[in-house]
Tab-separated table of C-alpha atoms and ligand atoms in Angstrom:
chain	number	residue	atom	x	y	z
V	16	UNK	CA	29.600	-12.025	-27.430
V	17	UNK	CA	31.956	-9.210	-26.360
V	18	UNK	CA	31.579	-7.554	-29.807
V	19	UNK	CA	27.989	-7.571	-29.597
V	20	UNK	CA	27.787	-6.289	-26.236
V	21	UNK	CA	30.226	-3.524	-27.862
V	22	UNK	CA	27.763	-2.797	-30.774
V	23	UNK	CA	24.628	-2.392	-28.480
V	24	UNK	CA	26.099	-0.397	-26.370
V	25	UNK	CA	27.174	2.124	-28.962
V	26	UNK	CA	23.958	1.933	-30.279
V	27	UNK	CA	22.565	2.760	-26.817
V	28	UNK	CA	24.912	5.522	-25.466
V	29	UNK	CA	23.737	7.071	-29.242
V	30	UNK	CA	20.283	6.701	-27.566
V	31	UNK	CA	21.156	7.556	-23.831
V	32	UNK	CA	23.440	10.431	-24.429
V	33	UNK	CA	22.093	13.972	-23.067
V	34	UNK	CA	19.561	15.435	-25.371
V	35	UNK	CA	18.759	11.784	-26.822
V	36	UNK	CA	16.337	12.089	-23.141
V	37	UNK	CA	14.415	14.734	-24.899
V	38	UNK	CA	12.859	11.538	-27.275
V	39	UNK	CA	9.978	9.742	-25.814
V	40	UNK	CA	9.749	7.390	-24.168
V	41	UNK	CA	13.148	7.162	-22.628
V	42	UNK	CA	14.010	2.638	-22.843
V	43	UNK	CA	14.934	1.308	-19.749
V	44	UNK	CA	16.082	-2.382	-20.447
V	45	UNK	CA	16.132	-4.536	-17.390
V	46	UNK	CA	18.227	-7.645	-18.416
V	47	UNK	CA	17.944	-10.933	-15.647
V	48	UNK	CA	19.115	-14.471	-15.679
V	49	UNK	CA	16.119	-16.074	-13.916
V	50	UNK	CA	12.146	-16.769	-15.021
V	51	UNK	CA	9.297	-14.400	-14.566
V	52	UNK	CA	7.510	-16.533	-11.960
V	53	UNK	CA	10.544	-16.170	-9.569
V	54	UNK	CA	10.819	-13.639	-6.628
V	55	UNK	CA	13.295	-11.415	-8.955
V	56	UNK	CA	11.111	-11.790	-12.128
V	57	UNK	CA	8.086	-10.876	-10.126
V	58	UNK	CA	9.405	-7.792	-8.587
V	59	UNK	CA	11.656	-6.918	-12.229
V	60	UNK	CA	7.631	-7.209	-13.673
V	61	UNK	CA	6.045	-4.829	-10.615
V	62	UNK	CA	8.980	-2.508	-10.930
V	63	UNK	CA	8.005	-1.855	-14.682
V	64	UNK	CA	4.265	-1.784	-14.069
V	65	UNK	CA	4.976	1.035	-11.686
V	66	UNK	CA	7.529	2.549	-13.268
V	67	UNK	CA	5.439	3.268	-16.509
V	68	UNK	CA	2.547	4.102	-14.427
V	69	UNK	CA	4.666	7.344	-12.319
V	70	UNK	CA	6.405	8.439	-15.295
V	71	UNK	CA	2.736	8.297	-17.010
V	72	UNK	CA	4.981	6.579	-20.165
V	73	UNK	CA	7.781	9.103	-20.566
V	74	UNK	CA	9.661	6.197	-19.376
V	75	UNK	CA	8.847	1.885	-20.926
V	76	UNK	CA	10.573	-0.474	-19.273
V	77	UNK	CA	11.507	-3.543	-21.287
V	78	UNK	CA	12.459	-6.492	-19.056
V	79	UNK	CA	14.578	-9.445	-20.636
V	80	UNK	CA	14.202	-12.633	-18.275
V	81	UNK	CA	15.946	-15.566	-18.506
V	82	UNK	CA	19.447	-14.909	-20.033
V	83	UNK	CA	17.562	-13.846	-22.972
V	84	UNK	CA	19.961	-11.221	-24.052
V	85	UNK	CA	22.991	-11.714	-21.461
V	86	UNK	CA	24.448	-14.222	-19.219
V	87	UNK	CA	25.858	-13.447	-15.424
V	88	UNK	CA	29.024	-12.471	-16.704
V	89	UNK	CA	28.066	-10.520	-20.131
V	90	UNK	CA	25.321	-8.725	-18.168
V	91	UNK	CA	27.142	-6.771	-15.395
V	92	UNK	CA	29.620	-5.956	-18.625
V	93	UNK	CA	26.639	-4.713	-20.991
V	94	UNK	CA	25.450	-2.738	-17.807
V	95	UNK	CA	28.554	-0.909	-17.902
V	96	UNK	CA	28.884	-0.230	-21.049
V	97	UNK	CA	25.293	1.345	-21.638
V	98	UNK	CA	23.916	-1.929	-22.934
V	99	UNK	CA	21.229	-2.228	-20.727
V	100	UNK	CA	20.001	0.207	-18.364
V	101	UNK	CA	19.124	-2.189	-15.280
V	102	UNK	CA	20.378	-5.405	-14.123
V	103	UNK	CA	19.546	-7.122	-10.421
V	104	UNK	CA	22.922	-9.730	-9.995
V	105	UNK	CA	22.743	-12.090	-7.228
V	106	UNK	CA	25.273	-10.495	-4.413
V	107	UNK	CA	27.573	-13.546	-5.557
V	108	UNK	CA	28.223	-11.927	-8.688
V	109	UNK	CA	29.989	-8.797	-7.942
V	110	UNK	CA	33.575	-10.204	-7.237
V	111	UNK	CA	34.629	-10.390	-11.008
V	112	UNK	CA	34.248	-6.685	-11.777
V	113	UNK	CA	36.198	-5.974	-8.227
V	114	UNK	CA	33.471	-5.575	-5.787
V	115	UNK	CA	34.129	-8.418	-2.955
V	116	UNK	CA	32.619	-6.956	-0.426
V	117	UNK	CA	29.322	-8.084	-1.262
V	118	UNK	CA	30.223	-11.665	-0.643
V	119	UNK	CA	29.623	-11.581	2.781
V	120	UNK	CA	26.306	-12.410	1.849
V	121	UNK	CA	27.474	-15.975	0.877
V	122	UNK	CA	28.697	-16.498	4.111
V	123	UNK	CA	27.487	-19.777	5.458
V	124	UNK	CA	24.839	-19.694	7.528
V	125	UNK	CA	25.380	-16.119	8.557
V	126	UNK	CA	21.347	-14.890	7.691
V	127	UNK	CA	19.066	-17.002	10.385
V	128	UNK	CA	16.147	-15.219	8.597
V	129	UNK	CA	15.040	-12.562	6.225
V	130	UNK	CA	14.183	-10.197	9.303
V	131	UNK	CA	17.557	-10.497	10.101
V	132	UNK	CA	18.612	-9.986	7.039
V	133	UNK	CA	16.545	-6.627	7.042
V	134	UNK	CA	18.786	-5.107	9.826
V	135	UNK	CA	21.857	-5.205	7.310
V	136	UNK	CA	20.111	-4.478	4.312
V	137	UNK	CA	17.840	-1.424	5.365
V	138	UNK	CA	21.071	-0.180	8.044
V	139	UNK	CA	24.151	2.124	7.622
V	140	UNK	CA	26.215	-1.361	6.571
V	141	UNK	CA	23.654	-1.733	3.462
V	142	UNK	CA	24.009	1.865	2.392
V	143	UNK	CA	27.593	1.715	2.576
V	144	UNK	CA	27.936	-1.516	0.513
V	145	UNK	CA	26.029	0.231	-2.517
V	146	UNK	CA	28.180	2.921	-2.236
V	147	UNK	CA	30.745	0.914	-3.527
V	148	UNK	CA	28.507	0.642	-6.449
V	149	UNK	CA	29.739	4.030	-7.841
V	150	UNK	CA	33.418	3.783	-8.527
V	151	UNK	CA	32.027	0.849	-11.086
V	152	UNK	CA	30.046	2.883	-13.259
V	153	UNK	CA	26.590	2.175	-11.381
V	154	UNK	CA	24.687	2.984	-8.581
V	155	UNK	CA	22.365	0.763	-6.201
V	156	UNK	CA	19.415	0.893	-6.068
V	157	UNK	CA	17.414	-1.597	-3.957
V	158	UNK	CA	18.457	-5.216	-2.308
V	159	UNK	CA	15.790	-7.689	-3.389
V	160	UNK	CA	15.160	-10.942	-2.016
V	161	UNK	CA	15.660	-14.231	-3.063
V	162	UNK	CA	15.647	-16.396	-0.333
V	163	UNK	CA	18.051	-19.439	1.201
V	164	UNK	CA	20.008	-22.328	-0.487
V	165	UNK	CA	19.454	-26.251	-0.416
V	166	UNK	CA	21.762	-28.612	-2.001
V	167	UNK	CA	21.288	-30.776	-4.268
V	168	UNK	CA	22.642	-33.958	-6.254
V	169	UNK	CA	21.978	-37.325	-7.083
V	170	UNK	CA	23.664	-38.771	-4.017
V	171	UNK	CA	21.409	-38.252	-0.538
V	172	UNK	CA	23.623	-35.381	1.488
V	173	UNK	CA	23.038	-35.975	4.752
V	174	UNK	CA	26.740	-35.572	6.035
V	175	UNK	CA	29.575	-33.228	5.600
V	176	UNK	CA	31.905	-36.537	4.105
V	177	UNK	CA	28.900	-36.667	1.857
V	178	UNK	CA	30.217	-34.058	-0.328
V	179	UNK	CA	33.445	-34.935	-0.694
V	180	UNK	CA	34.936	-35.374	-4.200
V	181	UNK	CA	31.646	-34.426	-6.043
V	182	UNK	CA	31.193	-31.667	-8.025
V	183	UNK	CA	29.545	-28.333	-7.463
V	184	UNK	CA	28.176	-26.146	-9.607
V	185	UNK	CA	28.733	-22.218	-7.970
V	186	UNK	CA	28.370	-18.825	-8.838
V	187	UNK	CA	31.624	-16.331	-9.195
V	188	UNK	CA	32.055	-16.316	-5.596
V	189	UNK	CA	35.381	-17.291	-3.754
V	190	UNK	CA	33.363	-17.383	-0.812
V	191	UNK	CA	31.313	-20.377	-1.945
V	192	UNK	CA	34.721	-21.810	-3.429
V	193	UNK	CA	36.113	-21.760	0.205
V	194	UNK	CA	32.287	-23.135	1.600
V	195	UNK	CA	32.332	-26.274	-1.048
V	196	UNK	CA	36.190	-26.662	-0.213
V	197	UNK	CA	35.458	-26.805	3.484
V	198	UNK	CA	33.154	-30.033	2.466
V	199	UNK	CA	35.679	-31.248	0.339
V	200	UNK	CA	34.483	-30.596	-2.480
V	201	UNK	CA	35.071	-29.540	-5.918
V	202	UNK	CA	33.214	-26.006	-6.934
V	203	UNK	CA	33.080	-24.837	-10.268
V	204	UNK	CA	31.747	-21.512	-11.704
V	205	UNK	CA	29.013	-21.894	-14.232
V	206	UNK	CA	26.555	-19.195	-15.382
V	207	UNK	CA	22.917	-19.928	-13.694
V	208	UNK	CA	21.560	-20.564	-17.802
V	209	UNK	CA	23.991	-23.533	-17.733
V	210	UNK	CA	22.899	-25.122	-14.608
V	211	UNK	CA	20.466	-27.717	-15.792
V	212	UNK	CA	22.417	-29.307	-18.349
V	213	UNK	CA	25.882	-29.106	-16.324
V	214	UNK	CA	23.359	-31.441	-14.169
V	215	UNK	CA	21.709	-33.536	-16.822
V	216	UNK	CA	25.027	-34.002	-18.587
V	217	UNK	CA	26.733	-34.585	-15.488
V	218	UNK	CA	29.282	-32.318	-15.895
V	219	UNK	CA	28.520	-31.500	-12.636
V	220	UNK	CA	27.150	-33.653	-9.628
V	221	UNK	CA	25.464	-30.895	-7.940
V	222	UNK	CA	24.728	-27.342	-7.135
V	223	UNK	CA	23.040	-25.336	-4.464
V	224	UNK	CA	20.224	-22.845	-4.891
V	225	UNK	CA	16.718	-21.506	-3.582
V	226	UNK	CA	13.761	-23.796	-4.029
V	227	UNK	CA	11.937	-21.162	-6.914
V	228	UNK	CA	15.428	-21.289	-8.625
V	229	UNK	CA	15.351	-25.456	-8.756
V	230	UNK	CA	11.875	-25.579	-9.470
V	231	UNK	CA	11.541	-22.585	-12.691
V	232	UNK	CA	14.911	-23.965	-13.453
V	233	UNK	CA	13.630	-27.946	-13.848
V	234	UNK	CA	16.768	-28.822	-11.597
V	235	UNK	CA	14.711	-31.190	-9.446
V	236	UNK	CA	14.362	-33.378	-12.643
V	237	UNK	CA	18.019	-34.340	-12.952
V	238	UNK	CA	18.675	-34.194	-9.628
V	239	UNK	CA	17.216	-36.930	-7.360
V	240	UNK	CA	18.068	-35.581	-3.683
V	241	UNK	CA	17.684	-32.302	-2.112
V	242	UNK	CA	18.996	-31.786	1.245
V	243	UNK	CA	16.939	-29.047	2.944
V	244	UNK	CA	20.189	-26.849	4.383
V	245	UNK	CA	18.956	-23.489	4.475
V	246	UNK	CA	22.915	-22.927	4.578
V	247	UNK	CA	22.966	-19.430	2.745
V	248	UNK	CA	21.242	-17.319	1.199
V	249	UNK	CA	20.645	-15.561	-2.371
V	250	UNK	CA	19.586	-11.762	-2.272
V	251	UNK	CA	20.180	-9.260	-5.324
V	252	UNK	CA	21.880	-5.516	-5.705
V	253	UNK	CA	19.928	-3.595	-8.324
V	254	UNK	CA	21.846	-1.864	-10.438
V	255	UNK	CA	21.620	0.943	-12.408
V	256	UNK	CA	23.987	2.435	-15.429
V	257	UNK	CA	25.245	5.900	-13.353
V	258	UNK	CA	25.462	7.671	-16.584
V	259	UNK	CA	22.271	6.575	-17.732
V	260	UNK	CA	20.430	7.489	-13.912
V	261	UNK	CA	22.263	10.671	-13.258
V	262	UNK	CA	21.143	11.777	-16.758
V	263	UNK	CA	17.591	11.832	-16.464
V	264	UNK	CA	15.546	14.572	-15.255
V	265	UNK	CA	15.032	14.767	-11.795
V	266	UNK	CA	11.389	15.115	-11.856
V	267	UNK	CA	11.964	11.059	-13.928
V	268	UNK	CA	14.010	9.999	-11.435
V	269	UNK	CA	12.356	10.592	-8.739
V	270	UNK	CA	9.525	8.870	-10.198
V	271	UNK	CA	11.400	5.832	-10.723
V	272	UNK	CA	12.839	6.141	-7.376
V	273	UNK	CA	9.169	5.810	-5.910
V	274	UNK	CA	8.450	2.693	-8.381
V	275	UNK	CA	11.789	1.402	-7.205
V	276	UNK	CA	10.832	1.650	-3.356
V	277	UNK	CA	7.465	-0.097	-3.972
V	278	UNK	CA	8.709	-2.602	-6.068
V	279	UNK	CA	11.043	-3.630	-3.274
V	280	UNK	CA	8.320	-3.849	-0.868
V	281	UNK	CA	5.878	-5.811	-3.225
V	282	UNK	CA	9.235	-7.881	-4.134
V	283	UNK	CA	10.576	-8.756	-0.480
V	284	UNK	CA	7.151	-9.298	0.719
V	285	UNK	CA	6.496	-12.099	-1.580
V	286	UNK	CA	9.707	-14.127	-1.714
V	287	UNK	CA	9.311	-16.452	1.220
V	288	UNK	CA	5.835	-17.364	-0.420
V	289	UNK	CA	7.456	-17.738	-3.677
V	290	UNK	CA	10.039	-20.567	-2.467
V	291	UNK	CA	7.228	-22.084	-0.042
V	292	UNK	CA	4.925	-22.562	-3.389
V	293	UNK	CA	7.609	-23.824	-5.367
V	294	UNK	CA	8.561	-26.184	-2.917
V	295	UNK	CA	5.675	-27.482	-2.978
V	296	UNK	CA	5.329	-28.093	-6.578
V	297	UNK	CA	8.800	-30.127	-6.765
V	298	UNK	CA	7.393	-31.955	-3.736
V	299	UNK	CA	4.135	-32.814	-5.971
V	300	UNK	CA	6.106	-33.714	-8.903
V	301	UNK	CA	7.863	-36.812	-6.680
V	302	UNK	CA	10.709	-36.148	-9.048
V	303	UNK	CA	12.996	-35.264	-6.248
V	304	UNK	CA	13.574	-36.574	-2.508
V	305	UNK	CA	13.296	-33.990	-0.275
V	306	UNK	CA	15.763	-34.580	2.549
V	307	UNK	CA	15.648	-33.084	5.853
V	308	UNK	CA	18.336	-33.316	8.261
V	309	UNK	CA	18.206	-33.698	12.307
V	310	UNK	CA	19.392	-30.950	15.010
V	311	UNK	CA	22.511	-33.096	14.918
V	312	UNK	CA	23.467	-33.131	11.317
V	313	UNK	CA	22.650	-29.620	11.036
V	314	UNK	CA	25.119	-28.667	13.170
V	315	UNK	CA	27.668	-30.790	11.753
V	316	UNK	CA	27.042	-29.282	9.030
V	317	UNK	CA	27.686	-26.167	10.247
V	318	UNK	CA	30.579	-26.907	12.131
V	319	UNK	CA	32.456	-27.984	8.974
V	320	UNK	CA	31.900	-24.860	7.262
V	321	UNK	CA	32.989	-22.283	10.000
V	322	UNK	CA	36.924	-22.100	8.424
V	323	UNK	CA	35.074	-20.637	5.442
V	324	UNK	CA	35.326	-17.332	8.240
V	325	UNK	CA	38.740	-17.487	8.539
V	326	UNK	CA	39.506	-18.400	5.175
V	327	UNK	CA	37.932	-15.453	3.248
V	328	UNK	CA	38.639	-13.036	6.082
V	329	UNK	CA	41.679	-10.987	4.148
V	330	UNK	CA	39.110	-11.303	1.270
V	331	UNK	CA	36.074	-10.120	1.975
V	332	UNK	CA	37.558	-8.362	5.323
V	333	UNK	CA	37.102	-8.855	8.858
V	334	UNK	CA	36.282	-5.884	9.964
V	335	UNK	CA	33.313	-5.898	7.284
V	336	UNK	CA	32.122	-9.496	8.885
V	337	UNK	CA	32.484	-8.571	12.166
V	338	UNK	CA	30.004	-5.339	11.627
V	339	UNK	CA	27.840	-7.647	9.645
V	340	UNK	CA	27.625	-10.407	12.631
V	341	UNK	CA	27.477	-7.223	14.971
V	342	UNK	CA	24.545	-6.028	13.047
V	343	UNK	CA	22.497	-9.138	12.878
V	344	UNK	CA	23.574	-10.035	16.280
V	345	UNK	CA	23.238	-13.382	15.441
V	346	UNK	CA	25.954	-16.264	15.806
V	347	UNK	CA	26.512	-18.240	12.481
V	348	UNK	CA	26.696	-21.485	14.787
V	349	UNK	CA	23.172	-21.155	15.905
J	406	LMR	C1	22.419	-18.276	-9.532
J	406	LMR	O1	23.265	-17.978	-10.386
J	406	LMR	O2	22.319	-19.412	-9.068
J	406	LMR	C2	21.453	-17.227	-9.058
J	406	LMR	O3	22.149	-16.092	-8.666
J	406	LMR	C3	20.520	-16.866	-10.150
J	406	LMR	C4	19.639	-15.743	-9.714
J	406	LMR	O4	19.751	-14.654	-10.273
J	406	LMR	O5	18.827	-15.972	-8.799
């Protein structure tokens, strides 16, 4: 896979590189892991209606859903190399190519709600995250929304002894390592394109994610319970190639900019209605039990996962989780 990451990408920095802009229209590929009919896949789809529509066609924007040409991994590696132009990673994802900080994110139960989440995001903490963006070979763009985890398996989770010795399915965070170990459990990092057969196959006994990821993704099929945690929460960094963005001319990236802004908007404004509808289908489908848990429980719940704090504080770093907490202003206990 590496070597054909390799060959696109020469082919593409032969297309990207400096006068190469002059040809029309400049190809902006947007590569993402989920479906089109997800909160990302809508907004990925808005973002290129606009974006052709301001740049009246100097720019087409090609979007490639569903691990069609990369994987979690391969992606954020094509992006770098000039692969792909545009990629939207879940803030999980960042940790292998030596950006941590964006884990915080996966902190359990640190986002009561996506207004809260909006004080972080659209703040000074949010700028300064992307920042961090640059020393990779990309800059950020946006924060799109997703929306929060459940957990599911084939055994009813109810309690945290519930989880103990199964296995989890995660993404390449080592804060949700820490959050599954709290539970005593066993996480293991799979790509979101192997999620459903990891389930079916039973390679894995469970996973958490939002309710449009389960539902586009079939989960709810091989997996008979669903505990309704609301325990974290799945947002995305897009990304562009730096090269590729500081190379175009202004006038086009400004243009871009202004789809970028309004995609967001459309994007974030339509999540929460996204994961309510699809909820609703898996409920419809009876394939699944949806399992709610009481005041009580919740709080247990919660109250095993607080070490996760502790644990990935050198990691992530405390003084970026105490400015996050400050921020939100919100208690992860309540
Ligand atoms: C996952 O890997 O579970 C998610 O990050 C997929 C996605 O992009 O929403």
């Amino acid at each position: 896979m590496r070597r054909f990451i390799l060959a696109a990408a020469s082919i593409a920095a032969l297309t990207v590189a400096g006068p190469a802009f002059a040809q029309s229209p400049i190809i902006l590929k947007f590569s993402h892991v989920v479906a089109t009919n997800t909160p990302k896949g809508q907004a990925a789809e808005k973002f290129k209606e606009l974006a052709e529509k301001y740049t009246a066609g100097k720019v087409k924007v090609e979007v490639y859903p569903n691990s069609q040409l990369y994987k979690d991994k391969e992606e954020l590696e094509a992006l770098q190399l000039g692969a792909v132009q545009m990629l939207a990673p879940s803030n999980s994802k960042f940790g292998p190519i030596g950006v941590k900080e964006f884990e915080v994110f996966d902190l359990p139960y640190i986002l009561p709600d996506l207004k809260t989440l909006r004080k972080v995001t659209d703040g000074p903490l949010g700028a300064k995250l992307l920042k961090l963006l640059d020393a990779k070979g990309m800059t950020g763009l946006a924060y799109w929304d997703n929306g929060f985890k459940q957990m599911s398996a084939n055994k009813k989770l109810v309690a945290p002894a519930d989880y103990k010795g199964l296995k989890f399915r995660i993404q390449s965070s080592k804060v949700l390592e820490a959050q599954f170990r709290s539970l005593g459990a066993i996480p293991q990092v799979m790509a979101f394109s192997e999620v459903y057969q990891a389930l079916q196959t039973g390679v894995v006994d469970g996973q958490e994610n939002t309710w449009s990821n389960i539902y586009t993704q079939k989960m709810h099929e091989v997996q008979k319970y669903i505990t309704e945690t609301n325990h974290g929460y799945i947002g995305y960094v897009v990304v562009v190639n730096k090269k590729f963005w500081d190379g175009l001319p202004a006038d086009v990236r400004e243009q871009l900019d202004k789809a970028m802004k309004e995609a967001t908007a459309y994007g974030n404004s339509q999540s929460a209605k996204e994961n309510e509808d699809a909820l609703a289908e898996i409920k419809k489908s009876g394939k699944s039990e949806i399992v709610k848990l009481t005041p009580e429980q919740d709080e247990a719940m919660r109250k095993a996962m607080m070490p996760v704090y502790k644990d990935v504080a050198s990691r992530v770093g405390q003084p970026l989780i105490d400015e996050f907490l400050k921020e939100t202003g919100r208690s992860p206990m309540n």
